[in-house]
Short mmCIF file of C-alpha atoms in Angstrom, two decimals:
data_model
loop_
_atom_site.label_atom_id
_atom_site.label_comp_id
_atom_site.label_asym_id
_atom_site.label_seq_id
_atom_site.Cartn_x
_atom_site.Cartn_y
_atom_site.Cartn_z
CA MET V 3 38.76 75.17 167.90
CA ARG V 4 40.77 73.32 165.26
CA ALA V 5 37.62 71.49 164.04
CA LEU V 6 35.76 74.80 163.75
CA LEU V 7 38.60 76.28 161.65
CA MET V 8 38.45 73.32 159.23
CA LEU V 9 34.69 73.80 158.72
CA VAL V 10 35.18 77.47 157.88
CA VAL V 11 37.86 76.60 155.30
CA ILE V 12 35.65 73.95 153.68
CA ALA V 13 32.74 76.42 153.52
CA LEU V 14 34.93 79.03 151.86
CA VAL V 15 36.16 76.55 149.23
CA ILE V 16 32.62 75.47 148.34
CA SER V 17 31.22 78.99 147.99
CA TRP V 18 34.20 80.59 146.23
CA PRO V 19 33.54 81.02 142.46
CA ALA V 20 36.11 79.38 140.19
CA GLY V 21 37.04 82.66 138.46
CA ASN V 22 35.52 83.08 134.99
CA VAL V 23 35.22 79.30 134.51
CA LEU V 24 32.01 79.17 136.50
CA GLY V 25 30.67 82.30 134.77
CA ILE V 26 30.04 80.74 131.32
CA GLN V 27 26.77 79.11 130.28
CA LEU V 28 25.59 77.14 127.26
CA SER V 29 22.11 76.90 125.72
CA GLN V 30 20.77 75.35 122.51
CA SER V 31 17.49 75.27 120.63
CA LEU V 32 15.85 73.62 117.62
CA ASP V 33 12.79 75.42 116.30
CA GLN V 34 11.08 72.26 114.97
CA SER V 35 10.88 68.63 116.00
CA GLU V 36 9.23 67.52 112.74
CA ILE V 37 9.74 68.97 109.27
CA GLY V 38 8.76 68.16 105.73
CA TYR V 39 11.37 66.89 103.32
CA GLU V 40 11.24 70.21 101.45
CA ASP V 41 11.43 72.36 104.65
CA SER V 42 14.28 73.59 106.86
CA ALA V 43 15.00 73.89 110.59
CA ASN V 44 16.97 76.43 112.66
CA PHE V 45 19.50 75.06 115.13
CA ILE V 46 20.92 77.70 117.49
CA ILE V 47 23.74 77.47 120.06
CA GLN V 48 24.30 80.33 122.51
CA ILE V 49 27.25 80.83 124.90
CA GLU V 50 26.82 83.49 127.62
CA TRP V 51 29.32 84.80 130.13
CA GLU V 52 29.81 87.65 132.56
CA GLY V 53 32.43 90.00 131.23
CA GLY V 54 33.58 91.50 127.96
CA GLN V 55 34.06 89.76 124.67
CA ALA V 56 37.74 89.07 125.45
CA ALA V 57 36.94 87.26 128.71
CA TYR V 58 36.64 83.91 126.91
CA GLN V 59 38.17 82.55 123.71
CA LEU V 60 37.11 79.46 121.79
CA GLU V 61 40.07 77.17 121.09
CA ARG V 62 38.73 75.86 117.77
CA ALA V 63 35.84 76.24 115.39
CA LEU V 64 32.72 74.22 116.05
CA ASP V 65 32.56 70.95 114.15
CA PRO V 66 29.01 69.55 114.46
CA PHE V 67 27.93 66.23 112.95
CA PHE V 68 24.48 65.99 111.35
CA ASP V 69 22.84 62.73 110.28
CA ARG V 70 20.22 62.96 107.46
CA LEU V 71 20.72 66.73 107.53
CA LYS V 72 23.07 69.19 105.90
CA VAL V 73 23.91 72.83 106.49
CA LYS V 74 22.20 75.17 104.02
CA GLY V 75 23.23 78.36 105.83
CA PHE V 76 25.44 79.37 108.76
CA SER V 77 26.09 82.59 110.68
CA SER V 78 27.66 83.61 113.98
CA SER V 79 27.54 86.78 116.04
CA ILE V 80 28.77 88.18 119.33
CA SER V 81 27.32 91.05 121.33
CA SER V 82 27.81 92.64 124.76
CA GLN V 83 25.52 94.70 126.97
CA PRO V 84 25.61 96.15 130.49
CA SER V 85 24.49 93.89 133.33
CA ALA V 86 24.22 93.96 137.11
CA LYS V 87 27.77 92.61 137.35
CA GLY V 88 29.18 95.02 134.82
CA GLU V 89 28.93 93.45 131.36
CA LYS V 90 27.34 90.39 129.79
CA THR V 91 28.41 88.82 126.47
CA VAL V 92 26.42 86.48 124.22
CA LYS V 93 27.96 84.52 121.32
CA THR V 94 25.48 82.90 118.93
CA PHE V 95 25.91 80.16 116.28
CA HIS V 96 23.00 79.78 113.88
CA TYR V 97 22.66 76.77 111.52
CA VAL V 98 19.94 76.43 108.87
CA LEU V 99 19.51 72.70 108.27
CA VAL V 100 17.77 70.92 105.38
CA PRO V 101 17.05 67.18 105.07
CA THR V 102 19.11 64.81 102.93
CA SER V 103 16.79 61.84 103.52
CA SER V 104 13.59 61.08 105.38
CA GLY V 105 13.42 59.43 108.80
CA ALA V 106 14.88 60.27 112.22
CA ALA V 107 17.57 62.91 111.72
CA ARG V 108 20.15 63.44 114.44
CA ILE V 109 22.36 66.22 115.76
CA ASP V 110 25.25 64.72 117.73
CA PRO V 111 26.66 66.37 120.88
CA ILE V 112 29.15 69.14 120.15
CA THR V 113 32.21 69.71 122.33
CA ILE V 114 33.11 73.39 122.70
CA SER V 115 36.62 74.00 124.07
CA TYR V 116 37.40 77.45 125.50
CA LEU V 117 40.01 79.44 127.43
CA ALA V 118 39.09 81.71 130.33
CA MET V 119 41.20 84.83 130.22
CA PRO V 120 43.48 86.32 131.40
CA ASP V 121 44.87 83.13 133.01
CA SER V 122 44.14 80.87 129.98
CA VAL V 123 42.24 78.39 132.12
CA SER V 124 40.84 75.77 129.72
CA GLY V 125 37.41 74.25 129.91
CA GLU V 126 34.78 72.46 127.84
CA LEU V 127 31.09 72.79 127.20
CA LEU V 128 29.00 69.97 125.69
CA THR V 129 25.68 70.30 123.88
CA GLU V 130 22.91 67.78 124.24
CA PRO V 131 22.05 65.41 121.36
CA MET V 132 18.90 66.36 119.49
CA THR V 133 16.64 64.62 116.97
CA ILE V 134 14.19 65.78 114.35
CA THR V 135 11.76 63.72 112.28
CA VAL V 136 11.89 64.27 108.51
CA ALA V 137 8.75 63.40 106.53
CA GLU V 138 8.80 61.40 103.31
CA LYS V 139 9.53 63.26 100.09
CA ILE V 140 6.34 64.30 98.32
CA PRO V 141 6.19 62.59 94.90
CA GLU V 142 5.85 64.93 91.97
CA LYS V 143 2.39 64.81 90.42
CA VAL V 144 2.07 65.49 86.74
CA SER V 145 -1.46 66.25 85.59
CA ASP V 146 -2.90 65.20 82.26
CA SER V 147 -2.91 68.83 81.15
CA SER V 148 0.79 69.06 82.01
CA ASN V 149 1.43 65.95 79.96
CA MET V 150 -0.38 67.47 76.99
CA LEU V 151 1.52 70.73 77.36
CA TRP V 152 4.78 68.80 77.50
CA LEU V 153 3.77 66.82 74.40
CA PHE V 154 2.81 69.94 72.46
CA GLY V 155 6.02 71.60 73.55
CA ALA V 156 8.11 68.61 72.42
CA VAL V 157 6.35 68.45 69.05
CA GLY V 158 6.76 72.18 68.59
CA LEU V 159 10.45 71.92 69.42
CA ILE V 160 10.94 69.08 66.92
CA VAL V 161 9.15 71.07 64.21
CA LEU V 162 11.19 74.16 65.03
CA VAL V 163 14.49 72.29 64.99
CA GLY V 164 13.56 70.46 61.78
CA GLY V 165 12.59 73.70 60.08
CA GLY V 166 15.79 75.34 61.25
CA VAL V 167 17.91 72.48 59.92
CA ALA V 168 16.11 72.55 56.57
CA PHE V 169 16.52 76.31 56.34
CA TRP V 170 20.20 76.08 57.23
CA ARG V 171 20.79 73.36 54.66
CA LYS V 172 19.03 75.45 52.06
CA ARG V 173 21.11 78.48 52.98
CA SER V 174 24.40 76.59 53.16
CA ALA V 175 23.88 74.27 50.17
CA VAL V 176 26.22 74.93 47.29
CA PRO V 177 24.12 75.82 44.26
CA GLU V 178 24.42 73.26 41.52
CA MET V 179 26.38 74.45 38.54
CA PRO V 180 24.63 73.95 35.21
CA VAL V 181 26.13 71.22 33.05
CA LEU V 182 27.63 72.84 29.95
CA SER V 183 28.00 71.15 26.62
CA ALA V 184 31.37 70.98 24.89
CA GLU V 185 30.26 73.77 22.54
CA GLN V 186 29.16 76.00 25.44
CA LYS V 187 32.48 75.47 27.20
CA LEU V 188 34.36 76.40 24.02
CA LEU V 189 32.33 79.59 23.54
CA ALA V 190 32.98 80.60 27.16
CA ALA V 191 36.72 79.99 26.68
CA LEU V 192 36.59 81.97 23.44
CA GLU V 193 35.02 84.93 25.26
CA ASP V 194 37.70 84.81 27.95
CA ALA V 195 40.46 84.63 25.33
CA LYS V 196 39.14 87.70 23.52
CA PHE V 197 38.96 89.87 26.63
CA SER V 198 42.24 88.67 28.17
CA SER V 199 44.32 89.08 25.00
CA GLY V 200 42.91 92.38 23.72
CA SER V 201 44.58 93.02 20.33
CA ASP V 202 47.47 90.62 20.99
CA LEU V 203 46.93 88.01 18.26
CA LYS V 204 49.61 85.61 19.51
CA LYS V 205 48.09 85.53 23.02
CA PHE V 206 44.61 85.00 21.58
CA GLN V 207 45.77 82.18 19.29
CA SER V 208 47.54 80.44 22.18
CA ALA V 209 44.34 80.46 24.26
CA LEU V 210 42.30 79.41 21.22
CA HIS V 211 44.60 76.43 20.60
CA ASP V 212 44.06 75.15 24.14
CA ALA V 213 40.28 75.66 23.88
CA LEU V 214 40.00 73.83 20.52
CA HIS V 215 42.20 70.98 21.74
CA GLY V 216 39.96 70.53 24.77
CA TYR V 217 36.82 70.69 22.66
CA ILE V 218 37.95 68.04 20.13
CA LEU V 219 39.04 65.73 22.94
CA GLU V 220 35.80 66.07 24.94
CA ARG V 221 33.40 66.14 21.98
CA PHE V 222 34.95 63.43 19.78
CA GLY V 223 37.47 61.67 22.02
CA ILE V 224 40.36 62.64 19.72
CA ASP V 225 43.68 63.89 21.11
CA SER V 226 44.66 66.39 18.44
CA GLY V 227 47.96 67.31 20.07
CA PRO V 228 50.24 64.72 18.45
CA LEU V 229 48.44 64.74 15.06
CA PRO V 230 50.15 66.41 12.04
CA ASP V 231 48.48 69.44 10.47
CA ASP V 232 47.17 67.46 7.50
CA GLY V 233 45.85 64.70 9.76
CA ILE V 234 43.35 66.76 11.83
CA ALA V 235 40.55 66.75 9.23
CA GLU V 236 41.13 63.06 8.51
CA ALA V 237 40.90 62.25 12.22
CA LEU V 238 37.48 63.87 12.31
CA ASP V 239 36.11 61.42 9.72
CA GLY V 240 33.19 59.47 11.07
CA THR V 241 32.06 62.32 13.40
CA SER V 242 28.82 64.29 13.08
CA LEU V 243 30.67 67.09 11.25
CA ASP V 244 30.27 67.42 7.49
CA GLU V 245 33.29 67.89 5.22
CA GLU V 246 33.23 71.70 5.27
CA GLN V 247 32.91 71.79 9.06
CA LYS V 248 35.83 69.36 9.45
CA GLN V 249 38.04 71.46 7.20
CA ARG V 250 37.21 74.74 8.94
CA LEU V 251 37.77 73.28 12.42
CA ALA V 252 41.07 71.71 11.31
CA HIS V 253 42.15 75.06 9.77
CA TRP V 254 41.49 77.06 12.95
CA PHE V 255 43.27 74.48 15.10
CA THR V 256 46.39 74.12 12.93
CA ARG V 257 46.75 77.89 12.52
CA ALA V 258 46.35 78.48 16.26
CA ARG V 259 48.96 75.79 16.99
CA LYS V 260 51.44 77.43 14.60
CA ASP V 261 50.81 80.97 15.91
CA LYS V 262 51.28 79.74 19.46
CA PHE V 263 54.93 78.86 18.78
CA ARG V 264 55.98 81.53 16.23
CA PRO V 265 56.18 85.33 16.03
CA VAL V 266 52.86 86.73 14.89
CA ASP V 267 51.89 90.14 13.59
CA GLY V 268 48.15 90.50 13.23
CA ALA V 269 46.30 93.13 11.30
CA PRO V 270 44.11 95.52 13.30
CA GLY V 271 40.86 93.83 14.29
CA GLU V 272 42.19 90.34 13.50
CA VAL V 273 41.34 89.01 16.98
CA VAL V 274 37.77 90.26 16.76
CA ARG V 275 37.36 88.84 13.25
CA ILE V 276 38.58 85.34 14.16
CA GLU V 277 36.59 85.27 17.41
CA ASN V 278 33.40 86.31 15.60
CA GLU V 279 33.94 83.73 12.85
CA ILE V 280 34.47 80.88 15.29
CA ARG V 281 31.55 81.99 17.50
CA THR V 282 29.15 81.98 14.57
CA PHE V 283 30.35 78.49 13.60
CA PHE V 284 29.85 76.98 17.07
CA ASP V 285 26.59 78.80 17.71
CA LYS V 286 25.17 76.69 14.89
CA LEU V 287 26.60 73.47 16.39
CA LYS V 288 24.98 73.89 19.82
#
């Protein structure tokens, strides 16, 4: 009788389901065993159990290791539907894998740790290792026509860039200023002096003094500043000016120097008269 009782107990232990722990299943799939270097493969892991979505909890995120492969895309989902035992739940992990090098690529086993609720009974599932053959990378072929197109494109680009640079330089180049003679510079200064001074004879004579001093220095190399009034004409000896021209130039300079440093009262139209006289003189010297 005692031996019969022990057999019944053993039979009950063997047939009794271990709660939710024995109600969870694992499956995996790889849609291709061989792929080209430029292709991709779908690796799917599915965990199924009897019960609702809260019946099992994964302890940590999956951490798969791929050799010669990398993850291009990843998604996960969980769904439940009625079953003969009440409810059935499926959790799916979907990896899109692309090659990193040719040869035998490998997916190592993945340990999936879980807790069976509500008692928090821990357990583990383990995937099987899988392999996939990756073909050699297809070398890029460049046709002769492609080479010609590339060459024409490169030449066209060089021409375009060169034309753009030339155009930019032309647009941005500072225009060359014309080289003025000493006489032309004096006449320009004379014009400015007339318009800036108006009828103010003293202001005009001051500007005229500076213009004549600059002219004599540039044209003949003579610094007329320190020379006495009666020494200006003498200093111009040996220049291209004749005697009358030397005397007139010396007269205008010495008078302008005096008027610059003394009170001056000019008759109406005096500025215009002097400016016109000097302009006529230098127009002939140009």
